[in-house]
Amino acid sequence: MGNFKGKDILHGNQFSKKDIDTLIKNASYFEKELKKKKSLNLLKGKILATLFFEPSTRTRLSFEAAMQRLGGGVISMGSVESSSVAKGETLVDTVRTVSQYADVIVVRHPRLGSAKEAADATPIPVINAGDGAGQHPTQALLDIYTIHKELGSLKNLTISLVGDLKNGRTVHALVELLSLFQSKLYFVSPGLLRMPEEITANLKGKGMKIVETEDMMEAADASDLVYMTRVQKERFSDLSEYERVKGSLIIDGEFLKRLKKKITILHPLPRVDEIRPDVDPYPGAAYFRQVRNGVFVRMALLAMVLGRIP
Ligand code: CP
């Protein structure tokens, strides 16, 4: 991808290893700066617009916090019901309108491909905050930053991705980034929630070692890191199928006691019951540290796409 200035952030496959190095360096810089002072002036005069057509806590608030920590302003569409979307306005017209007010747009929408549609409707940068069961590239970037911080490296890692690999847009984006570092991956899910075949085939085509299994203990014992995900109830058209698979893969205190070695546990959150609260005090339970890293990574991304840092 090279220089991020003016670019849309739509898919995990758009980044090179060098892009990841640059992003980690810049996010790490902002992490250190925020320890010294509460806010910076780098994006003073710039405006971020957040358009969320689906619920969010972390992605929207961390983007808004990141922009404000950089001295920029934020405007938000608010809920779908309180905007003109409720009157039937299209995504394209909403984006065209908001482009008249803002310098960068962050969009989350339930439809696969919607972020690209939004990006094609405006000359200003659009950042994909989740398009249906498609991609969530900024979550993947903060996951990579967290893995680098927690494990000290991105090379030669064995990582288990667990849960709803079919519908989980965070894992769809993360595997694209992990493929740059030739990690060995375990895909752990019930049969109904397997990673889409085209994604697995594409990764294998890049030479990645992938093991598909339903045995989470075997995978965790072989891994440096376990990335848990929620079963995405909102993506099921048949709720009886959801009832059949929910709660099939759970990490709790008993599971940790049976592990052969210490591991790191990440989760994009929100969790339902796949990581029980008795796991939270475990030193390797890094999911709330992961949440915090989202602010530093999104500060770096905003500063880069707005051309204020290389
Ligand atoms: N990880 C994540 O996307 O969380 P939110 O749905 O709360 O934004």
mmCIF file of C-alpha atoms and ligand atoms in Angstrom:
data_model
loop_
_atom_site.group_PDB
_atom_site.id
_atom_site.type_symbol
_atom_site.label_atom_id
_atom_site.label_comp_id
_atom_site.label_asym_id
_atom_site.label_seq_id
_atom_site.Cartn_x
_atom_site.Cartn_y
_atom_site.Cartn_z
ATOM 1 C CA MET A 1 0.000 0.000 0.000
ATOM 2 C CA GLY A 2 2.914 2.402 0.734
ATOM 3 C CA ASN A 3 1.934 5.924 1.735
ATOM 4 C CA PHE A 4 -1.418 5.864 3.582
ATOM 5 C CA LYS A 5 -2.268 9.521 2.751
ATOM 6 C CA GLY A 6 -5.755 9.795 1.230
ATOM 7 C CA LYS A 7 -6.181 6.001 1.072
ATOM 8 C CA ASP A 8 -9.290 4.016 1.985
ATOM 9 C CA ILE A 9 -8.828 1.255 4.583
ATOM 10 C CA LEU A 10 -11.133 -1.517 3.396
ATOM 11 C CA HIS A 11 -9.539 -4.978 3.559
ATOM 12 C CA GLY A 12 -6.821 -6.862 5.441
ATOM 13 C CA ASN A 13 -5.169 -7.834 2.156
ATOM 14 C CA GLN A 14 -4.178 -4.263 1.263
ATOM 15 C CA PHE A 15 -1.220 -4.078 3.681
ATOM 16 C CA SER A 16 2.412 -5.067 3.157
ATOM 17 C CA LYS A 17 4.858 -6.138 5.855
ATOM 18 C CA LYS A 18 6.426 -2.671 5.613
ATOM 19 C CA ASP A 19 2.994 -1.053 6.180
ATOM 20 C CA ILE A 20 2.584 -3.119 9.349
ATOM 21 C CA ASP A 21 6.061 -2.094 10.566
ATOM 22 C CA THR A 22 5.222 1.587 9.942
ATOM 23 C CA LEU A 23 1.866 1.300 11.669
ATOM 24 C CA ILE A 24 3.363 -0.432 14.730
ATOM 25 C CA LYS A 25 6.075 2.244 14.936
ATOM 26 C CA ASN A 26 3.524 5.082 14.726
ATOM 27 C CA ALA A 27 1.048 3.470 17.167
ATOM 28 C CA SER A 28 3.878 2.873 19.611
ATOM 29 C CA TYR A 29 4.881 6.554 19.286
ATOM 30 C CA PHE A 30 1.320 7.659 20.154
ATOM 31 C CA GLU A 31 1.170 5.216 23.060
ATOM 32 C CA LYS A 32 4.301 6.816 24.530
ATOM 33 C CA GLU A 33 3.066 10.370 23.835
ATOM 34 C CA LEU A 34 -0.252 9.678 25.589
ATOM 35 C CA LYS A 35 1.659 8.588 28.691
ATOM 36 C CA LYS A 36 3.234 12.065 28.786
ATOM 37 C CA LYS A 37 0.139 14.147 27.998
ATOM 38 C CA LYS A 38 -3.582 13.626 27.491
ATOM 39 C CA SER A 39 -3.894 15.087 24.007
ATOM 40 C CA LEU A 40 -1.955 16.284 20.971
ATOM 41 C CA ASN A 41 -2.684 18.875 18.271
ATOM 42 C CA LEU A 42 -1.674 16.891 15.198
ATOM 43 C CA LEU A 43 -5.191 16.761 13.678
ATOM 44 C CA LYS A 44 -6.443 20.139 14.868
ATOM 45 C CA GLY A 45 -8.979 21.448 12.324
ATOM 46 C CA LYS A 46 -9.755 17.974 10.892
ATOM 47 C CA ILE A 47 -13.134 16.278 11.316
ATOM 48 C CA LEU A 48 -13.948 12.573 11.562
ATOM 49 C CA ALA A 49 -17.487 11.343 10.795
ATOM 50 C CA THR A 50 -18.657 8.035 12.242
ATOM 51 C CA LEU A 51 -21.495 6.251 10.402
ATOM 52 C CA PHE A 52 -22.550 3.120 12.267
ATOM 53 C CA PHE A 53 -25.478 1.190 10.812
ATOM 54 C CA GLU A 54 -24.807 -1.663 13.292
ATOM 55 C CA PRO A 55 -24.169 -1.596 17.058
ATOM 56 C CA SER A 56 -20.652 -0.896 18.343
ATOM 57 C CA THR A 57 -18.960 0.082 21.568
ATOM 58 C CA ARG A 58 -15.210 -0.304 21.001
ATOM 59 C CA THR A 59 -14.740 0.583 17.351
ATOM 60 C CA ARG A 60 -16.826 3.744 17.336
ATOM 61 C CA LEU A 61 -15.711 5.047 20.716
ATOM 62 C CA SER A 62 -12.019 4.266 20.171
ATOM 63 C CA PHE A 63 -12.054 6.033 16.776
ATOM 64 C CA GLU A 64 -13.763 9.010 18.389
ATOM 65 C CA ALA A 65 -11.321 8.972 21.321
ATOM 66 C CA ALA A 66 -8.362 8.663 18.917
ATOM 67 C CA MET A 67 -9.515 11.687 16.882
ATOM 68 C CA GLN A 68 -10.089 13.772 20.001
ATOM 69 C CA ARG A 69 -6.708 12.757 21.506
ATOM 70 C CA LEU A 70 -5.171 14.108 18.290
ATOM 71 C CA GLY A 71 -6.969 17.431 18.657
ATOM 72 C CA GLY A 72 -9.474 16.784 15.851
ATOM 73 C CA GLY A 73 -13.262 16.990 15.909
ATOM 74 C CA VAL A 74 -15.875 14.240 15.613
ATOM 75 C CA ILE A 75 -19.376 14.200 14.149
ATOM 76 C CA SER A 76 -21.543 11.111 14.427
ATOM 77 C CA MET A 77 -24.671 10.024 12.569
ATOM 78 C CA GLY A 78 -25.950 8.495 15.826
ATOM 79 C CA SER A 79 -28.427 5.665 15.546
ATOM 80 C CA VAL A 80 -29.987 4.666 12.226
ATOM 81 C CA GLU A 81 -33.422 5.512 13.673
ATOM 82 C CA SER A 82 -32.396 9.099 14.455
ATOM 83 C CA SER A 83 -30.910 9.777 10.984
ATOM 84 C CA SER A 84 -32.420 10.220 7.520
ATOM 85 C CA VAL A 85 -31.577 6.558 6.826
ATOM 86 C CA ALA A 86 -34.886 5.904 8.627
ATOM 87 C CA LYS A 87 -36.596 7.906 5.836
ATOM 88 C CA GLY A 88 -35.024 5.657 3.187
ATOM 89 C CA GLU A 89 -31.800 7.528 2.328
ATOM 90 C CA THR A 90 -29.237 5.239 0.698
ATOM 91 C CA LEU A 91 -25.720 4.566 1.982
ATOM 92 C CA VAL A 92 -24.259 6.309 -1.075
ATOM 93 C CA ASP A 93 -26.317 9.476 -0.562
ATOM 94 C CA THR A 94 -25.522 9.453 3.172
ATOM 95 C CA VAL A 95 -21.793 9.213 2.420
ATOM 96 C CA ARG A 96 -21.966 11.922 -0.273
ATOM 97 C CA THR A 97 -23.698 14.202 2.222
ATOM 98 C CA VAL A 98 -21.347 13.536 5.133
ATOM 99 C CA SER A 99 -18.345 14.116 2.813
ATOM 100 C CA GLN A 100 -19.401 17.775 2.679
ATOM 101 C CA TYR A 101 -18.801 18.037 6.446
ATOM 102 C CA ALA A 102 -15.857 15.748 7.238
ATOM 103 C CA ASP A 103 -12.259 14.911 6.212
ATOM 104 C CA VAL A 104 -12.472 11.162 6.892
ATOM 105 C CA ILE A 105 -15.371 8.709 7.358
ATOM 106 C CA VAL A 106 -15.515 5.533 9.447
ATOM 107 C CA VAL A 107 -18.387 3.280 8.390
ATOM 108 C CA ARG A 108 -19.908 0.065 9.777
ATOM 109 C CA HIS A 109 -22.741 -1.554 7.850
ATOM 110 C CA PRO A 110 -24.375 -5.009 7.855
ATOM 111 C CA ARG A 111 -23.956 -5.540 4.102
ATOM 112 C CA LEU A 112 -20.864 -7.290 2.667
ATOM 113 C CA GLY A 113 -19.098 -4.891 0.285
ATOM 114 C CA SER A 114 -20.764 -1.788 1.753
ATOM 115 C CA ALA A 115 -17.474 -0.152 2.775
ATOM 116 C CA LYS A 116 -16.202 -0.329 -0.825
ATOM 117 C CA GLU A 117 -19.529 1.101 -2.020
ATOM 118 C CA ALA A 118 -19.101 3.980 0.463
ATOM 119 C CA ALA A 119 -15.476 4.545 -0.591
ATOM 120 C CA ASP A 120 -16.481 4.698 -4.275
ATOM 121 C CA ALA A 121 -19.023 7.423 -3.444
ATOM 122 C CA THR A 122 -16.528 9.964 -2.055
ATOM 123 C CA PRO A 123 -13.018 11.312 -2.650
ATOM 124 C CA ILE A 124 -12.251 11.494 1.107
ATOM 125 C CA PRO A 125 -10.775 8.447 2.912
ATOM 126 C CA VAL A 126 -13.261 5.811 4.085
ATOM 127 C CA ILE A 127 -12.305 3.365 6.830
ATOM 128 C CA ASN A 128 -14.175 0.058 7.023
ATOM 129 C CA ALA A 129 -15.283 -0.573 10.618
ATOM 130 C CA GLY A 130 -16.996 -3.847 9.626
ATOM 131 C CA ASP A 131 -19.039 -4.780 6.537
ATOM 132 C CA GLY A 132 -21.344 -7.647 7.462
ATOM 133 C CA ALA A 133 -19.441 -10.931 7.701
ATOM 134 C CA GLY A 134 -16.738 -9.486 5.425
ATOM 135 C CA GLN A 135 -13.806 -7.563 6.865
ATOM 136 C CA HIS A 136 -12.807 -5.494 9.914
ATOM 137 C CA PRO A 137 -9.300 -4.344 8.980
ATOM 138 C CA THR A 138 -8.694 -1.845 11.804
ATOM 139 C CA GLN A 139 -9.505 -4.548 14.373
ATOM 140 C CA ALA A 140 -6.923 -6.770 12.656
ATOM 141 C CA LEU A 141 -4.338 -3.984 12.838
ATOM 142 C CA LEU A 142 -4.908 -3.505 16.557
ATOM 143 C CA ASP A 143 -4.785 -7.283 17.009
ATOM 144 C CA ILE A 144 -1.410 -7.397 15.248
ATOM 145 C CA TYR A 145 -0.142 -4.515 17.399
ATOM 146 C CA THR A 146 -1.301 -6.402 20.498
ATOM 147 C CA ILE A 147 0.296 -9.683 19.397
ATOM 148 C CA HIS A 148 3.570 -7.846 18.752
ATOM 149 C CA LYS A 149 3.427 -6.189 22.188
ATOM 150 C CA GLU A 150 2.396 -9.297 24.106
ATOM 151 C CA LEU A 151 4.716 -11.796 22.388
ATOM 152 C CA GLY A 152 7.569 -9.493 21.324
ATOM 153 C CA SER A 153 7.510 -10.645 17.681
ATOM 154 C CA LEU A 154 5.219 -11.555 14.781
ATOM 155 C CA LYS A 155 7.517 -14.236 13.375
ATOM 156 C CA ASN A 156 7.279 -18.018 13.759
ATOM 157 C CA LEU A 157 4.104 -17.943 15.838
ATOM 158 C CA THR A 158 1.483 -20.645 16.188
ATOM 159 C CA ILE A 159 -1.965 -19.144 16.650
ATOM 160 C CA SER A 160 -5.376 -20.727 17.240
ATOM 161 C CA LEU A 161 -8.418 -18.876 15.902
ATOM 162 C CA VAL A 162 -11.486 -20.165 17.720
ATOM 163 C CA GLY A 163 -15.254 -19.832 17.384
ATOM 164 C CA ASP A 164 -17.339 -18.417 14.551
ATOM 165 C CA LEU A 165 -14.795 -18.429 11.751
ATOM 166 C CA LYS A 166 -17.559 -18.412 9.131
ATOM 167 C CA ASN A 167 -19.110 -15.076 10.103
ATOM 168 C CA GLY A 168 -16.297 -13.464 12.099
ATOM 169 C CA ARG A 169 -15.062 -10.468 10.111
ATOM 170 C CA THR A 170 -12.252 -9.871 12.614
ATOM 171 C CA VAL A 171 -10.662 -13.263 11.855
ATOM 172 C CA HIS A 172 -11.206 -12.816 8.106
ATOM 173 C CA ALA A 173 -9.091 -9.644 8.265
ATOM 174 C CA LEU A 174 -6.564 -10.935 10.811
ATOM 175 C CA VAL A 175 -5.559 -14.011 8.770
ATOM 176 C CA GLU A 176 -4.635 -11.702 5.884
ATOM 177 C CA LEU A 177 -2.147 -9.903 8.128
ATOM 178 C CA LEU A 178 -0.857 -13.118 9.727
ATOM 179 C CA SER A 179 -0.189 -14.505 6.241
ATOM 180 C CA LEU A 180 2.536 -11.846 5.863
ATOM 181 C CA PHE A 181 4.453 -13.500 8.703
ATOM 182 C CA GLN A 182 3.977 -17.168 7.782
ATOM 183 C CA SER A 183 2.390 -18.049 11.136
ATOM 184 C CA LYS A 184 1.055 -21.578 11.635
ATOM 185 C CA LEU A 185 -2.697 -21.424 12.218
ATOM 186 C CA TYR A 186 -5.209 -23.708 13.921
ATOM 187 C CA PHE A 187 -8.807 -23.061 12.846
ATOM 188 C CA VAL A 188 -10.999 -24.318 15.696
ATOM 189 C CA SER A 189 -14.765 -24.265 15.151
ATOM 190 C CA PRO A 190 -17.858 -26.460 14.955
ATOM 191 C CA GLY A 191 -18.394 -27.759 11.403
ATOM 192 C CA LEU A 192 -21.199 -25.253 10.800
ATOM 193 C CA LEU A 193 -18.892 -22.305 11.548
ATOM 194 C CA ARG A 194 -15.776 -23.292 9.577
ATOM 195 C CA MET A 195 -13.602 -20.655 7.932
ATOM 196 C CA PRO A 196 -14.935 -20.012 4.380
ATOM 197 C CA GLU A 197 -13.217 -22.380 1.947
ATOM 198 C CA GLU A 198 -11.983 -19.587 -0.350
ATOM 199 C CA ILE A 199 -10.142 -17.903 2.541
ATOM 200 C CA THR A 200 -8.500 -21.168 3.660
ATOM 201 C CA ALA A 201 -7.538 -22.066 0.079
ATOM 202 C CA ASN A 202 -6.064 -18.600 -0.484
ATOM 203 C CA LEU A 203 -3.948 -18.874 2.696
ATOM 204 C CA LYS A 204 -2.731 -22.349 1.759
ATOM 205 C CA GLY A 205 -1.862 -20.987 -1.670
ATOM 206 C CA LYS A 206 0.429 -18.497 0.078
ATOM 207 C CA GLY A 207 2.198 -21.424 1.769
ATOM 208 C CA MET A 208 0.607 -21.143 5.207
ATOM 209 C CA LYS A 209 0.327 -24.204 7.444
ATOM 210 C CA ILE A 210 -3.300 -24.587 8.536
ATOM 211 C CA VAL A 211 -4.867 -27.245 10.744
ATOM 212 C CA GLU A 212 -8.679 -27.390 10.976
ATOM 213 C CA THR A 213 -10.014 -29.063 14.126
ATOM 214 C CA GLU A 214 -12.829 -29.038 16.693
ATOM 215 C CA ASP A 215 -10.396 -29.897 19.537
ATOM 216 C CA MET A 216 -9.605 -26.594 21.261
ATOM 217 C CA MET A 217 -7.348 -28.182 23.915
ATOM 218 C CA GLU A 218 -5.101 -29.834 21.322
ATOM 219 C CA ALA A 219 -4.875 -26.556 19.390
ATOM 220 C CA ALA A 220 -4.251 -24.394 22.484
ATOM 221 C CA ASP A 221 -1.509 -26.738 23.734
ATOM 222 C CA ALA A 222 0.282 -26.291 20.412
ATOM 223 C CA SER A 223 -0.203 -22.507 20.281
ATOM 224 C CA ASP A 224 1.458 -19.344 21.563
ATOM 225 C CA LEU A 225 -1.819 -17.466 21.366
ATOM 226 C CA VAL A 226 -5.534 -18.260 21.284
ATOM 227 C CA TYR A 227 -7.833 -15.753 19.561
ATOM 228 C CA MET A 228 -11.414 -16.392 20.732
ATOM 229 C CA THR A 229 -14.484 -15.073 18.927
ATOM 230 C CA ARG A 230 -18.194 -14.823 19.667
ATOM 231 C CA VAL A 231 -20.750 -16.846 17.730
ATOM 232 C CA GLN A 232 -22.353 -14.079 15.645
ATOM 233 C CA LYS A 233 -26.033 -14.576 16.442
ATOM 234 C CA GLU A 234 -27.031 -11.623 14.209
ATOM 235 C CA ARG A 235 -25.725 -13.418 11.082
ATOM 236 C CA PHE A 236 -27.943 -16.530 11.490
ATOM 237 C CA SER A 237 -31.119 -16.698 9.395
ATOM 238 C CA ASP A 238 -32.145 -19.865 11.289
ATOM 239 C CA LEU A 239 -31.907 -19.280 15.064
ATOM 240 C CA SER A 240 -32.207 -23.022 15.782
ATOM 241 C CA GLU A 241 -28.776 -23.393 14.145
ATOM 242 C CA TYR A 242 -27.424 -20.702 16.474
ATOM 243 C CA GLU A 243 -28.864 -22.559 19.477
ATOM 244 C CA ARG A 244 -27.142 -25.735 18.249
ATOM 245 C CA VAL A 245 -23.638 -24.250 18.090
ATOM 246 C CA LYS A 246 -23.611 -21.523 20.767
ATOM 247 C CA GLY A 247 -21.556 -22.359 23.814
ATOM 248 C CA SER A 248 -19.690 -25.182 22.054
ATOM 249 C CA LEU A 249 -16.225 -23.665 22.598
ATOM 250 C CA ILE A 250 -15.598 -22.083 25.991
ATOM 251 C CA ILE A 251 -12.453 -21.114 27.899
ATOM 252 C CA ASP A 252 -12.856 -21.160 31.685
ATOM 253 C CA GLY A 253 -10.623 -21.590 34.726
ATOM 254 C CA GLU A 254 -10.774 -25.403 34.440
ATOM 255 C CA PHE A 255 -9.585 -25.245 30.815
ATOM 256 C CA LEU A 256 -6.622 -23.080 31.882
ATOM 257 C CA LYS A 257 -5.657 -25.596 34.615
ATOM 258 C CA ARG A 258 -5.498 -28.380 32.028
ATOM 259 C CA LEU A 259 -3.245 -26.421 29.621
ATOM 260 C CA LYS A 260 0.353 -27.661 29.324
ATOM 261 C CA LYS A 261 1.840 -24.142 29.186
ATOM 262 C CA LYS A 262 1.053 -20.451 29.545
ATOM 263 C CA ILE A 263 -0.687 -18.908 26.534
ATOM 264 C CA THR A 264 -1.877 -15.453 25.514
ATOM 265 C CA ILE A 265 -5.635 -15.041 25.020
ATOM 266 C CA LEU A 266 -7.147 -12.351 22.811
ATOM 267 C CA HIS A 267 -10.770 -11.618 21.899
ATOM 268 C CA PRO A 268 -12.050 -8.694 19.777
ATOM 269 C CA LEU A 269 -15.007 -8.411 22.212
ATOM 270 C CA PRO A 270 -17.865 -8.223 22.959
ATOM 271 C CA ARG A 271 -17.876 -11.699 24.540
ATOM 272 C CA VAL A 272 -21.012 -13.611 25.428
ATOM 273 C CA ASP A 273 -19.972 -16.734 27.327
ATOM 274 C CA GLU A 274 -16.970 -18.037 25.329
ATOM 275 C CA ILE A 275 -14.464 -16.622 27.836
ATOM 276 C CA ARG A 276 -15.757 -16.985 31.382
ATOM 277 C CA PRO A 277 -15.008 -14.171 33.878
ATOM 278 C CA ASP A 278 -12.818 -16.521 35.975
ATOM 279 C CA VAL A 279 -10.249 -16.325 33.124
ATOM 280 C CA ASP A 280 -9.850 -12.536 33.491
ATOM 281 C CA PRO A 281 -7.178 -12.605 36.267
ATOM 282 C CA TYR A 282 -4.984 -15.030 34.215
ATOM 283 C CA PRO A 283 -1.783 -13.105 33.251
ATOM 284 C CA GLY A 284 -2.123 -14.133 29.595
ATOM 285 C CA ALA A 285 -5.700 -12.825 29.355
ATOM 286 C CA ALA A 286 -4.870 -9.761 27.256
ATOM 287 C CA TYR A 287 -8.264 -8.777 25.820
ATOM 288 C CA PHE A 288 -8.705 -5.564 27.798
ATOM 289 C CA ARG A 289 -5.105 -4.539 27.024
ATOM 290 C CA GLN A 290 -6.100 -5.257 23.392
ATOM 291 C CA VAL A 291 -9.053 -2.837 23.746
ATOM 292 C CA ARG A 292 -6.715 -0.062 24.935
ATOM 293 C CA ASN A 293 -4.325 -0.639 22.023
ATOM 294 C CA GLY A 294 -7.228 0.191 19.688
ATOM 295 C CA VAL A 295 -6.864 3.869 20.538
ATOM 296 C CA PHE A 296 -3.125 4.027 19.689
ATOM 297 C CA VAL A 297 -3.553 2.104 16.435
ATOM 298 C CA ARG A 298 -6.521 4.225 15.335
ATOM 299 C CA MET A 299 -4.603 7.420 16.208
ATOM 300 C CA ALA A 300 -1.813 6.211 13.932
ATOM 301 C CA LEU A 301 -4.231 5.301 11.135
ATOM 302 C CA LEU A 302 -6.088 8.624 11.258
ATOM 303 C CA ALA A 303 -2.838 10.615 11.287
ATOM 304 C CA MET A 304 -1.520 8.547 8.362
ATOM 305 C CA VAL A 305 -4.606 8.678 6.095
ATOM 306 C CA LEU A 306 -4.903 12.414 6.763
ATOM 307 C CA GLY A 307 -1.270 12.837 5.714
ATOM 308 C CA ARG A 308 0.041 14.297 8.976
ATOM 309 C CA ILE A 309 2.634 11.529 9.433
ATOM 310 C CA PRO A 310 4.264 9.261 6.812
HETATM 311 N N1 CP B 1 -14.347 -5.450 18.364
HETATM 312 C C1 CP B 1 -15.409 -4.719 17.944
HETATM 313 O O1 CP B 1 -15.617 -4.504 16.731
HETATM 314 O O2 CP B 1 -16.208 -4.280 18.946
HETATM 315 P P1 CP B 1 -17.504 -3.361 18.776
HETATM 316 O O3 CP B 1 -18.523 -4.204 18.016
HETATM 317 O O4 CP B 1 -17.953 -3.023 20.163
HETATM 318 O O5 CP B 1 -17.109 -2.162 17.952
#
